[in-house]
Amino acid sequence: MLARIANNVFWMGRYLERAEHLARYSREQYFTTLDAPYTINKKLALESILRMGGSYDEYREKYDNITSERVFNFTTRDPDNVMSIQEMIKIARENARSARYKLSDETWEAINKFYHYVNECASLKFRDEQRYDFYQSIINNTYITKGFITNTLMRDHVWTIINTGVHLEKAIQINRMLISRYTDLSRMDSEKLITPVENYLWATLLKTTDCLDIARRVYKSEINKNVVLHFLILNKQFPKSILHNLKSVIRSLHSLESKEMEVGSLEFEAEKLESRIKFLTMAEIRAASDEETLKYLIECLDKLNQLAVMFEKKYLSW
């Protein structure tokens, strides 16, 4: 397969995943977090959406103040914001179009339909309650598109590279969500941040990944910071956890028939990061201070981004 085609399908997968997680985070951050009567204020919630989506600085360059409507428009459909949902789906569709003969017709039709849906929404004026439906439609359309990828493509190098992009991006986005939650909590009034409030805010992060009820069944305990960290970082059976997705990336690397395990190689660094995560224990999570955990998450995010760069250099350069 040409490196150019491999690059197209890799980024198609990454942009689909990135758009889905921005929609997830925005949905819960705005509509669930603000339901609580004494939690974070609206401005902090909106800033959190911008920071998690990686477009806070660009927004502040364009606007002097933060409003709900401006943040919604900027993060969902501003053509000047390459990290808006509309632009990400546009790029994903362009990548799919360039590699169309390597994809199934069903996959192409799904992503093309998704693109036109987002475009049709670009000029609509949404009331607050309609924004929830918009975010949910983005999530549903990414599920449909990824469903066709999973169920209609041969298990060849095309599927493997898409899969690598999807799982790598999912691990990165979950990591970004955890960092954003720590940042939000550090900016809140410490007097109002009593334990029930803090636990509620950590529970909303599980709602972001649609797994609050599953976590309750698995841990059979109150949802708190330690449970959320263990579930989203370490639980290898949960398909959105960082460890689960890193394992999927490593399997993909092995299926690309790469036997390289030299110190500093892509495969070496991926397995080194996996080992660092999987041997983390609940006791260590409980014992760590917030500063130590945040530092760990930032280092983990840097390592994941480095793996993405190394993968591009090794398999996608031409």
XYZ file of N, CA, C and O in Angstrom, residues 81-161:
324
model
N -11.552 27.398 12.493
C -11.028 26.549 13.564
C -10.864 25.126 13.054
O -11.838 24.387 12.908
N -9.619 24.733 12.806
C -9.368 23.404 12.242
C -9.744 22.302 13.225
O -9.910 21.139 12.834
N -9.905 22.672 14.514
C -10.283 21.688 15.521
C -11.790 21.685 15.780
O -12.251 21.062 16.735
N -12.578 22.386 14.947
C -14.035 22.316 15.106
C -14.529 20.979 14.543
O -13.879 20.374 13.673
N -15.673 20.535 15.028
C -16.213 19.245 14.585
C -16.449 19.231 13.080
O -16.101 18.266 12.388
N -16.991 20.309 12.551
C -17.254 20.351 11.115
C -15.960 20.205 10.302
O -15.908 19.458 9.314
N -14.911 20.910 10.705
C -13.645 20.826 9.975
C -13.014 19.446 10.110
O -12.424 18.926 9.162
N -13.142 18.839 11.298
C -12.561 17.506 11.479
C -13.276 16.468 10.604
O -12.625 15.605 10.006
N -14.599 16.565 10.513
C -15.331 15.623 9.659
C -15.020 15.892 8.190
O -14.906 14.960 7.376
N -14.839 17.163 7.851
C -14.463 17.512 6.473
C -13.109 16.885 6.111
O -12.956 16.295 5.033
N -12.134 16.979 7.017
C -10.803 16.408 6.755
C -10.881 14.880 6.701
O -10.258 14.240 5.846
N -11.658 14.289 7.631
C -11.822 12.826 7.628
C -12.424 12.361 6.307
O -11.988 11.361 5.710
N -13.426 13.097 5.811
C -14.076 12.736 4.545
C -13.123 12.916 3.362
O -13.106 12.102 2.429
N -12.309 13.976 3.378
C -11.337 14.182 2.306
C -10.313 13.049 2.281
O -9.921 12.567 1.212
N -9.881 12.626 3.466
C -8.947 11.503 3.543
C -9.596 10.217 3.032
O -8.952 9.422 2.349
N -10.864 10.022 3.379
C -11.575 8.826 2.907
C -11.745 8.874 1.388
O -11.591 7.851 0.706
N -12.042 10.057 0.850
C -12.228 10.187 -0.603
C -10.936 9.860 -1.348
O -10.950 9.194 -2.382
N -9.794 10.288 -0.781
C -8.504 10.026 -1.424
C -8.140 8.545 -1.400
O -7.323 8.098 -2.210
N -8.722 7.817 -0.448
C -8.425 6.379 -0.339
C -9.675 5.550 -0.609
O -9.770 4.406 -0.165
N -10.608 6.115 -1.374
C -11.921 5.493 -1.512
C -11.850 4.078 -2.066
O -12.604 3.202 -1.637
N -10.957 3.830 -3.017
C -10.897 2.500 -3.634
C -10.350 1.449 -2.671
O -10.400 0.242 -2.959
N -9.848 1.891 -1.511
C -9.380 0.936 -0.495
C -10.447 0.674 0.571
O -10.285 -0.198 1.416
N -11.510 1.471 0.537
C -12.575 1.323 1.535
C -13.775 0.626 0.909
O -13.904 0.576 -0.317
N -14.677 0.116 1.734
C -15.920 -0.454 1.207
C -16.858 0.682 0.818
O -16.754 1.807 1.328
N -17.781 0.387 -0.090
C -18.775 1.399 -0.478
C -19.577 1.855 0.736
O -19.913 3.039 0.866
N -19.886 0.910 1.620
C -20.703 1.238 2.798
C -19.974 2.222 3.718
O -20.588 3.141 4.272
N -18.662 2.017 3.874
C -17.888 2.937 4.717
C -17.860 4.328 4.101
O -18.070 5.334 4.787
N -17.602 4.388 2.798
C -17.571 5.685 2.125
C -18.934 6.386 2.216
O -19.015 7.582 2.514
N -20.001 5.655 1.960
C -21.340 6.264 2.004
C -21.659 6.784 3.406
O -22.280 7.834 3.572
N -21.234 6.054 4.424
C -21.498 6.482 5.810
C -20.777 7.779 6.141
O -21.358 8.718 6.701
N -19.503 7.857 5.777
C -18.742 9.066 6.112
C -19.166 10.242 5.228
O -19.183 11.393 5.668
N -19.573 9.941 3.986
C -20.057 11.004 3.095
C -21.396 11.563 3.600
O -21.615 12.786 3.621
N -22.259 10.679 4.043
C -23.541 11.102 4.602
C -23.334 11.916 5.873
O -24.011 12.931 6.110
N -22.385 11.483 6.682
C -22.025 12.194 7.919
C -21.560 13.619 7.585
O -21.994 14.603 8.199
N -20.707 13.729 6.592
C -20.185 15.034 6.167
C -21.329 15.970 5.732
O -21.381 17.145 6.117
N -22.239 15.455 4.939
C -23.339 16.300 4.463
C -24.283 16.682 5.605
O -24.829 17.794 5.613
N -24.470 15.778 6.561
C -25.302 16.119 7.727
C -24.698 17.296 8.496
O -25.394 18.249 8.850
N -23.392 17.234 8.749
C -22.722 18.309 9.498
C -22.796 19.617 8.712
O -23.025 20.685 9.277
N -22.642 19.529 7.395
C -22.735 20.742 6.567
C -24.125 21.355 6.618
O -24.279 22.580 6.662
N -25.143 20.501 6.590
C -26.520 21.006 6.649
C -26.782 21.726 7.972
O -27.573 22.677 8.025
N -26.108 21.287 9.023
C -26.306 21.897 10.348
C -25.536 23.213 10.504
O -25.781 23.972 11.447
N -24.619 23.469 9.580
C -23.710 24.610 9.753
C -24.434 25.942 9.798
O -24.000 26.876 10.478
N -25.526 26.045 9.059
C -26.217 27.334 8.986
C -27.429 27.411 9.914
O -28.114 28.439 9.959
N -27.708 26.341 10.637
C -28.886 26.326 11.517
C -28.597 27.053 12.823
O -27.477 27.058 13.315
N -29.631 27.640 13.380
C -29.506 28.270 14.693
C -30.080 27.308 15.729
O -31.239 26.918 15.653
N -29.237 26.911 16.683
C -29.649 25.904 17.676
C -30.043 26.565 18.988
O -29.325 27.432 19.498
N -31.169 26.146 19.536
C -31.462 26.481 20.924
C -30.660 25.528 21.807
O -30.153 24.507 21.340
N -30.569 25.855 23.107
C -29.734 25.049 24.014
C -30.091 23.568 23.961
O -29.217 22.704 23.870
N -31.403 23.264 24.031
C -31.805 21.866 24.076
C -31.527 21.151 22.747
O -31.320 19.927 22.717
N -31.473 21.906 21.646
C -31.181 21.291 20.350
C -29.695 20.964 20.213
O -29.309 20.088 19.443
N -28.860 21.713 20.961
C -27.424 21.429 20.902
C -27.120 20.034 21.433
O -26.227 19.355 20.956
N -27.857 19.609 22.449
C -27.674 18.254 22.977
C -27.909 17.226 21.870
O -27.127 16.290 21.688
N -29.001 17.410 21.109
C -29.314 16.482 20.016
C -28.231 16.508 18.938
O -27.914 15.476 18.339
N -27.673 17.689 18.690
C -26.607 17.790 17.688
C -25.384 16.975 18.127
O -24.836 16.188 17.344
N -24.964 17.175 19.375
C -23.808 16.418 19.873
C -24.077 14.914 19.793
O -23.209 14.131 19.408
N -25.284 14.518 20.176
C -25.616 13.092 20.148
C -25.604 12.552 18.715
O -25.185 11.406 18.472
N -26.031 13.373 17.756
C -25.998 12.940 16.350
C -24.573 12.740 15.863
O -24.301 11.822 15.076
N -23.659 13.595 16.329
C -22.246 13.421 15.964
C -21.732 12.092 16.503
O -21.072 11.320 15.791
N -22.040 11.814 17.768
C -21.609 10.549 18.380
C -22.202 9.358 17.617
O -21.495 8.398 17.291
N -23.500 9.426 17.312
C -24.157 8.313 16.609
C -23.558 8.095 15.219
O -23.361 6.959 14.778
N -23.275 9.186 14.513
C -22.720 9.052 13.157
C -21.307 8.476 13.169
O -20.937 7.724 12.259
N -20.518 8.827 14.183
C -19.180 8.217 14.252
C -19.292 6.720 14.560
O -18.538 5.915 14.024
N -20.265 6.362 15.417
C -20.478 4.938 15.699
C -20.869 4.192 14.420
O -20.394 3.086 14.148
N -21.758 4.780 13.642
C -22.205 4.136 12.394
C -21.021 3.958 11.443
O -20.806 2.883 10.879
N -20.241 5.031 11.281
C -19.104 4.964 10.355
C -18.082 3.931 10.816
O -17.612 3.105 10.012
N -17.750 3.949 12.101
C -16.773 2.977 12.603
C -17.340 1.561 12.559
O -16.598 0.590 12.414
N -18.667 1.448 12.679
C -19.301 0.134 12.565
C -19.103 -0.456 11.179
O -18.811 -1.654 11.029
N -19.248 0.384 10.145
C -19.017 -0.110 8.777
C -17.542 -0.430 8.562
O -17.213 -1.380 7.849
N -16.650 0.364 9.166
C -15.218 0.055 9.062
C -14.937 -1.314 9.669
O -14.244 -2.155 9.085
N -15.508 -1.565 10.843
C -15.268 -2.825 11.543
C -15.877 -4.026 10.817
O -15.274 -5.096 10.757
N -17.048 -3.819 10.236
C -17.802 -4.961 9.722
C -17.726 -5.180 8.217
O -18.273 -6.170 7.716
N -17.104 -4.264 7.481
C -17.079 -4.448 6.024
C -15.666 -4.466 5.429
O -15.523 -4.775 4.248
N -14.655 -4.115 6.194
C -13.303 -4.104 5.635
C -12.566 -5.412 5.911
O -12.747 -6.015 6.973
N -11.759 -5.806 4.930
C -10.883 -6.964 5.133
C -9.881 -6.635 6.224
O -9.494 -5.484 6.424
N -9.434 -7.686 6.925
C -8.427 -7.476 7.980
C -7.034 -7.447 7.345
O -6.189 -8.286 7.597
N -6.827 -6.412 6.527
C -5.538 -6.242 5.867
C -4.834 -5.009 6.429
O -5.217 -4.491 7.489
N -3.847 -4.509 5.721
C -3.085 -3.371 6.232
C -3.926 -2.094 6.305
O -3.685 -1.246 7.163
N -4.911 -1.945 5.418
C -5.774 -0.761 5.471
C -6.517 -0.719 6.798
O -6.516 0.286 7.513
N -7.150 -1.840 7.130
C -7.903 -1.905 8.393
C -6.962 -1.736 9.582
O -7.295 -1.046 10.554
N -5.797 -2.349 9.508
C -4.850 -2.260 10.628
C -4.419 -0.814 10.871
O -4.331 -0.366 12.020
N -4.169 -0.081 9.815
C -3.710 1.305 9.983
C -4.853 2.203 10.468
O -4.653 3.069 11.323
